[in-house]
Each structure stands twice: as structure tokens, then as C-alpha cells.
PDB file of C-alpha atoms in Angstrom:
ATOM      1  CA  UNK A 892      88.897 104.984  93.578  1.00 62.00           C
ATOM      2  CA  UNK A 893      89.747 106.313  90.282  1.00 71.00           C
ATOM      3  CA  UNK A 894      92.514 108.464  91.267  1.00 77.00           C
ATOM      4  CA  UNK A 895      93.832 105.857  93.581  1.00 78.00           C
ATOM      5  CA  UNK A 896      94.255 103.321  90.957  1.00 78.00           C
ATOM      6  CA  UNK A 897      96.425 105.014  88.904  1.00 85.00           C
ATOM      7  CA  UNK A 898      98.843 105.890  91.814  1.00 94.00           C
ATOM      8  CA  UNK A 899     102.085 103.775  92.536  1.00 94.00           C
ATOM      9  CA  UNK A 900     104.560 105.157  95.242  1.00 97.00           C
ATOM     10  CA  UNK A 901     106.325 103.643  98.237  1.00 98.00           C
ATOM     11  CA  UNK A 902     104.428 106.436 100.308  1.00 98.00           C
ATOM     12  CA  UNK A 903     101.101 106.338  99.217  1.00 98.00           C
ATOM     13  CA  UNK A 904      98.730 103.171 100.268  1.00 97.00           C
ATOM     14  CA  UNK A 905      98.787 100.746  97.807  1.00 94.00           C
ATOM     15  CA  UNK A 906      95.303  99.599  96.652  1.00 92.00           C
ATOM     16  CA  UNK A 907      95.323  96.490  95.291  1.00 91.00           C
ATOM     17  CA  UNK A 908      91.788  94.731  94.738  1.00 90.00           C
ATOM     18  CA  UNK A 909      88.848  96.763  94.307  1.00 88.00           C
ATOM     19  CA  UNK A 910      84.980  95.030  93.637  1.00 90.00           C
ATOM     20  CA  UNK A 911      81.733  96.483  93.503  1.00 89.00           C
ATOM     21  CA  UNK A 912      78.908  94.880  95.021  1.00 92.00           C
ATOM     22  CA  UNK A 913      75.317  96.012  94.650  1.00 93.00           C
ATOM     23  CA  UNK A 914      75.326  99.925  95.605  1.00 91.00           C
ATOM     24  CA  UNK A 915      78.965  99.566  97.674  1.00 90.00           C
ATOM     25  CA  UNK A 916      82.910  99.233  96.538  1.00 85.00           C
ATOM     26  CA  UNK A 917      85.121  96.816  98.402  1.00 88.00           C
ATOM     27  CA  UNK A 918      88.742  97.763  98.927  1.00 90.00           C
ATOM     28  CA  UNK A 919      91.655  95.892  99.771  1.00 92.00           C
ATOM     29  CA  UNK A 920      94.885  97.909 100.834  1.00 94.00           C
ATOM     30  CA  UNK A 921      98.696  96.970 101.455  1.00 95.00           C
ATOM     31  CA  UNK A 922      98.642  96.120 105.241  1.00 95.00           C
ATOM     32  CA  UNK A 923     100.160  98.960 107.460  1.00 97.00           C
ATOM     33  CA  UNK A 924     100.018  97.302 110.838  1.00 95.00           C
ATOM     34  CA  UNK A 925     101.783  99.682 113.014  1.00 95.00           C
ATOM     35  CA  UNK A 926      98.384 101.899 112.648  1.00 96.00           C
ATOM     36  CA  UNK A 927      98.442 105.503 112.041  1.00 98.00           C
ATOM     37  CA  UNK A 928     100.628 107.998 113.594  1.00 97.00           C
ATOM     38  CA  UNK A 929      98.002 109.786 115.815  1.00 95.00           C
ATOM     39  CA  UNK A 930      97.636 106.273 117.151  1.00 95.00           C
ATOM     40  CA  UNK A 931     101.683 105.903 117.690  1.00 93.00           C
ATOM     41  CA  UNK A 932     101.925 109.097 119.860  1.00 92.00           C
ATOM     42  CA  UNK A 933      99.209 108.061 122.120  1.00 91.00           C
ATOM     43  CA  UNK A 934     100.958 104.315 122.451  1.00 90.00           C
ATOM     44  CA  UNK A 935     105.036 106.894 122.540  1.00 86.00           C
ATOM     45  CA  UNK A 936     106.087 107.090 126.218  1.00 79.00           C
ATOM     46  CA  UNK A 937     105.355 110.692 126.478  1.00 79.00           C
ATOM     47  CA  UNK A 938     103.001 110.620 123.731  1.00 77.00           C
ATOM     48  CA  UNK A 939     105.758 112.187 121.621  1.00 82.00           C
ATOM     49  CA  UNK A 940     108.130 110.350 118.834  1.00 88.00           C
ATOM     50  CA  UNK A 941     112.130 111.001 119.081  1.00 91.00           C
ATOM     51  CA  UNK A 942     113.334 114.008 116.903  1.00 93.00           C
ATOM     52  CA  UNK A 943     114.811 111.377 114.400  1.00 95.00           C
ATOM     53  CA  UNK A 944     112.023 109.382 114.131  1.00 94.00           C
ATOM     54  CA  UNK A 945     109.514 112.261 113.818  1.00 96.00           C
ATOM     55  CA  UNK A 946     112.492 113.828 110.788  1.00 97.00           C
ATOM     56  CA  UNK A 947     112.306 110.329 108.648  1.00 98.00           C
ATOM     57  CA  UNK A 948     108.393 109.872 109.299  1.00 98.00           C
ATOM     58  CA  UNK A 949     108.225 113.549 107.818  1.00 98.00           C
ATOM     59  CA  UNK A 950     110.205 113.048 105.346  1.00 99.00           C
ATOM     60  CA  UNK A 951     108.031 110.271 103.936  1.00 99.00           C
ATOM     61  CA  UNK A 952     104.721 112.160 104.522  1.00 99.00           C
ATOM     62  CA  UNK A 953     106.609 115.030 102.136  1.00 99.00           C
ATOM     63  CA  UNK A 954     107.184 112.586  99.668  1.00 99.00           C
ATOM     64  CA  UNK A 955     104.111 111.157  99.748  1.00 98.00           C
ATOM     65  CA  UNK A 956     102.009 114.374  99.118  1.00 98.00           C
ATOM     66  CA  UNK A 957     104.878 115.732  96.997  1.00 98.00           C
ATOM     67  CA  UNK A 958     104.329 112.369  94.361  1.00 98.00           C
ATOM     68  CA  UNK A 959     100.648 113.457  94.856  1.00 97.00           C
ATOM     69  CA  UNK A 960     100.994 116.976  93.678  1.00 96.00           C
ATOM     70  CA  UNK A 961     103.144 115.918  90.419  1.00 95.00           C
ATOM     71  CA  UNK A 962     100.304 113.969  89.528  1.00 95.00           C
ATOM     72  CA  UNK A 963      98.564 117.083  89.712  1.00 94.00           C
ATOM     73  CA  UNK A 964      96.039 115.460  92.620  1.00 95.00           C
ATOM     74  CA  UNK A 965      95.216 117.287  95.913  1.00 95.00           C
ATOM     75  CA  UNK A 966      94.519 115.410  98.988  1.00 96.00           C
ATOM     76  CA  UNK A 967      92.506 117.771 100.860  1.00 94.00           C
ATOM     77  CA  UNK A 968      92.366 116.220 103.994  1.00 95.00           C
ATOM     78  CA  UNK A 969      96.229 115.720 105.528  1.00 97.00           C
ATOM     79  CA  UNK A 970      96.207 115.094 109.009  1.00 97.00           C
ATOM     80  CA  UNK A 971      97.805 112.522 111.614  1.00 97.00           C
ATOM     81  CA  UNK A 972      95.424 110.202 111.333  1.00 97.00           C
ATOM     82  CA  UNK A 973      95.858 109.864 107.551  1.00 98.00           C
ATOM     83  CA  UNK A 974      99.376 108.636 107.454  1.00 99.00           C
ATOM     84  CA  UNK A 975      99.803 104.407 108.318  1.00 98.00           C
ATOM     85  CA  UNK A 976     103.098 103.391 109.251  1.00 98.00           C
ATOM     86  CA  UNK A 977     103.874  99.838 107.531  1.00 98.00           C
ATOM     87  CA  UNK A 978     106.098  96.900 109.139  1.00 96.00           C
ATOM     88  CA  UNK A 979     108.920  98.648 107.676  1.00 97.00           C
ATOM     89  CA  UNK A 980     108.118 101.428 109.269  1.00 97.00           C
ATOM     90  CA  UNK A 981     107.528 103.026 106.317  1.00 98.00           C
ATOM     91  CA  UNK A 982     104.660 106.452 106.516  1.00 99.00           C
ATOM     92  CA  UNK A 983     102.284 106.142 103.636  1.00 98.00           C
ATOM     93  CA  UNK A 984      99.730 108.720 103.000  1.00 98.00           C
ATOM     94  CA  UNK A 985      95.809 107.141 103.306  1.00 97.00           C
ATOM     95  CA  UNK A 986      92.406 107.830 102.779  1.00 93.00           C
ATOM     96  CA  UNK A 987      92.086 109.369  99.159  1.00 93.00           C
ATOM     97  CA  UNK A 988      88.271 109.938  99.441  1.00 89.00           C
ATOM     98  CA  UNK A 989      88.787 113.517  99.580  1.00 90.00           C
ATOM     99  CA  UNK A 990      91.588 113.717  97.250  1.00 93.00           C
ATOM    100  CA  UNK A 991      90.924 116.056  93.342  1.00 92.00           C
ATOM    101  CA  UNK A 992      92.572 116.729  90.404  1.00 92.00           C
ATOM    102  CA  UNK A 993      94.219 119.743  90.229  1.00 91.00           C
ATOM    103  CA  UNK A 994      96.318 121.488  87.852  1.00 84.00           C
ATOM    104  CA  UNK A 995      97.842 125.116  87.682  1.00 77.00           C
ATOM    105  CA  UNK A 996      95.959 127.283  86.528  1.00 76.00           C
ATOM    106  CA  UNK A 997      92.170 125.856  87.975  1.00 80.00           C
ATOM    107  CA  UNK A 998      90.326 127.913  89.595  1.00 80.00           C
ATOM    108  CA  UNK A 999      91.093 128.354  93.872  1.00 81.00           C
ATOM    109  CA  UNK A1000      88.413 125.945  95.858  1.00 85.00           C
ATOM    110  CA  UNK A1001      86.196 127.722  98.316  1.00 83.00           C
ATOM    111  CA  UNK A1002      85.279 124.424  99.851  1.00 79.00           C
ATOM    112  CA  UNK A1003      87.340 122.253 102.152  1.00 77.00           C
ATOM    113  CA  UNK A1004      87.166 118.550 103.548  1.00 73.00           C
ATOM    114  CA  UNK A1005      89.899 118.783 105.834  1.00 71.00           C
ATOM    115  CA  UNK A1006      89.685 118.323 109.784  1.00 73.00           C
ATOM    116  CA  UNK A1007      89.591 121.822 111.111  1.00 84.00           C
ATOM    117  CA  UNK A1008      92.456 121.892 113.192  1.00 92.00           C
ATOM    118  CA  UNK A1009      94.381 121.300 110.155  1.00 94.00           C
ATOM    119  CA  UNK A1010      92.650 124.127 108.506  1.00 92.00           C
ATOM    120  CA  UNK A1011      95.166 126.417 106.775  1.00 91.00           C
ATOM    121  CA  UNK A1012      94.234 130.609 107.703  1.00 91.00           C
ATOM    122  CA  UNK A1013      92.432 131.321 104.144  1.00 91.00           C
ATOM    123  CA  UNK A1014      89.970 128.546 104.543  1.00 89.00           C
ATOM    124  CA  UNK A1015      89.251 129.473 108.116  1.00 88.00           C
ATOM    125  CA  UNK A1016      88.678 132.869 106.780  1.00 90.00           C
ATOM    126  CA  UNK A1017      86.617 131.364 103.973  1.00 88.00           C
ATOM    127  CA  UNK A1018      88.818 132.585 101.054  1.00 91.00           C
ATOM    128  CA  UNK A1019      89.532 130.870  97.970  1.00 90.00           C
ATOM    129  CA  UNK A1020      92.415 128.722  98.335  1.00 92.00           C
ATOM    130  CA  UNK A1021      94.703 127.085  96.888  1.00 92.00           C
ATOM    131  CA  UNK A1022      93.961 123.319  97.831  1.00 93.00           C
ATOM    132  CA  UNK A1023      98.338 122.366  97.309  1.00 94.00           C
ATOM    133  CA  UNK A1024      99.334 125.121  99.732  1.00 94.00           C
ATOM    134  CA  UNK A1025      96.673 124.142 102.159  1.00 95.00           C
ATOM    135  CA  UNK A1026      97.924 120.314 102.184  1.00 96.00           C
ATOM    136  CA  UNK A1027     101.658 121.998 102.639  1.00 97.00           C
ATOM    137  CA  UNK A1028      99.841 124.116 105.538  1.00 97.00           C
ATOM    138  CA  UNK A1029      98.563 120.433 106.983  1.00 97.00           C
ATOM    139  CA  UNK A1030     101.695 118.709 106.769  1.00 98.00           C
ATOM    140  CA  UNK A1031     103.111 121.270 108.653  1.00 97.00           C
ATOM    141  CA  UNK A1032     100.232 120.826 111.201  1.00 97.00           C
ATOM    142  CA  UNK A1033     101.169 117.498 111.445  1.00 97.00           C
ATOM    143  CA  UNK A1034     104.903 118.294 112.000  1.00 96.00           C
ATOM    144  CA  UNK A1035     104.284 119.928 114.790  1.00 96.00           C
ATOM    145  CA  UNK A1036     101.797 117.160 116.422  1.00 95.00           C
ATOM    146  CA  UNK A1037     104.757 114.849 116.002  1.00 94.00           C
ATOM    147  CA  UNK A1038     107.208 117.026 117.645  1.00 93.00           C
ATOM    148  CA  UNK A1039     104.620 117.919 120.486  1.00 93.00           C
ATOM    149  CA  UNK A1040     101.687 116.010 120.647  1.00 91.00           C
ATOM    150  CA  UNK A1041      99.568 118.877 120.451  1.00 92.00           C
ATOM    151  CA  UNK A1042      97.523 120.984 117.986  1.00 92.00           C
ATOM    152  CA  UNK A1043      99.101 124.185 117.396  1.00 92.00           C
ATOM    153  CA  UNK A1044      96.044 126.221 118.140  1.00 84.00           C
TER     154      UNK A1044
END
């Protein structure tokens, strides 16, 4: 919650009341009612997006993680089902519960949160990664779930 206070971008959730009660936090978020984009391909004749829409939803997942990454914060758990599309259709990134600092220079991560078809190959192979290039890897997961509806492996 921390992290996600601090963050203000047309692509990234908006959080904009947060109370805690007793043991729990409350959240309220900007209202993406168009649902998530793993929920949007299943609801796509086809269960696939048109090549334009699938380029300008990308492009504002890339933006996004890119204003997340100059703010030296890692996600660490891109996938479909983490991106809401707002009523001006509009992709902005979600669910920051996973997300870290990190800078250049910190150490690589040897632990991941991500879903793992998302899974980039040196976490599979459980290497030390770095946890920027494995959101890139993600995103690019994602692309390609857009473009085909399926998982690439």
C-alpha cells in the first residue's frame, strides 16, 4: 500500500482511499468496469482482440510498467489478469501486492510471485534474476495471449 500511494499515472490503478480496520486495510480503487483483459478475450468473438486494439492495449500495459520501473519498483507478477481496462478504454496495470523496490545495482531475486505461465526461462530454471527483465519477459507473455488467446507454452 506504501508503494501504491506514492504512484500517479494514467496506466497504473489509481488508489484513492485507504483505512485500516482492526488487523485488515480497506482499499478503494478508480473504477475499471470493462474488467480485466483475460476477461475481454473470453467475452471477444473468437476469444481474440483485433490487431489494433491488442497494439494500443499494449502500448498502455508498456507504459504502465515502464512508469513503474522509473520509479525504480518491480511488479513481479504481470499477467492478463492484472491489467483493467477503464470506461475509456484505457489498460491500467493492477494488483501491486507483489510489487518491490528495486534499483540498479541490488542484488538479482531468487524468488518469484508471478503466475507460472508467465514465468520468464531463469526463474523456471531457478536462477537469480533480474525481477525488470522478467516483468519485460511477462508483458511479452501477455502480448502474445492478446494476439492468440493462448499461453505460449
Amino acid at each position: 500500500i506504501a508503494l501504491h500511494r506514492i504512484l500517479r499515472h494514467k496506466n497504473v490503478i489509481q488508489l484513492l482511499y485507504v483505512e485500516q480496520i482492526d488487523q485488515h486495510y480497506v482499499s478503494l480503487m478508480e473504477l475499471c468496469d470493462y474488467g480485466n483483459l483475460q476477461q475481454m478475450l473470453r467475452a471477444s468473438p473468437g476469444s481474440v482482440l483485433a490487431e489494433p486494439i491488442c497494439r494500443r492495449y499494449f502500448r498502455d500495459m508498456l507504459e504502465g510498467v515502464a512508469y513503474l520501473h522509473s520509479q525504480n519498483i518491480v511488479h513481479r507478477d504481470i499477467r492478463c489478469e492484472n491489467f483493467l481496462v477503464d470506461h475509456h478504454d484505457c489498460v491500467k496495470l493492477c494488483d501491486l501486492s507483489c510489487a518491490t523496490r528495486f534499483c540498479n545495482g541490488d542484488e538479482l531475486q531468487t524468488t518469484s510471485y508471478a503466475n507460472s505461465a508467465y514465468l520468464s526461462p531463469e526463474i523456471i530454471e531457478n536462477k537469480p534474476f533480474n525481477p525488470r527483465t522478467a516483468d519485460v519477459w511477462a508483458l511479452g507473455v501477455c502480448l502474445h495471449v492478446l494476439l492468440t488467446s493462448k499461453l505460449p507454452f
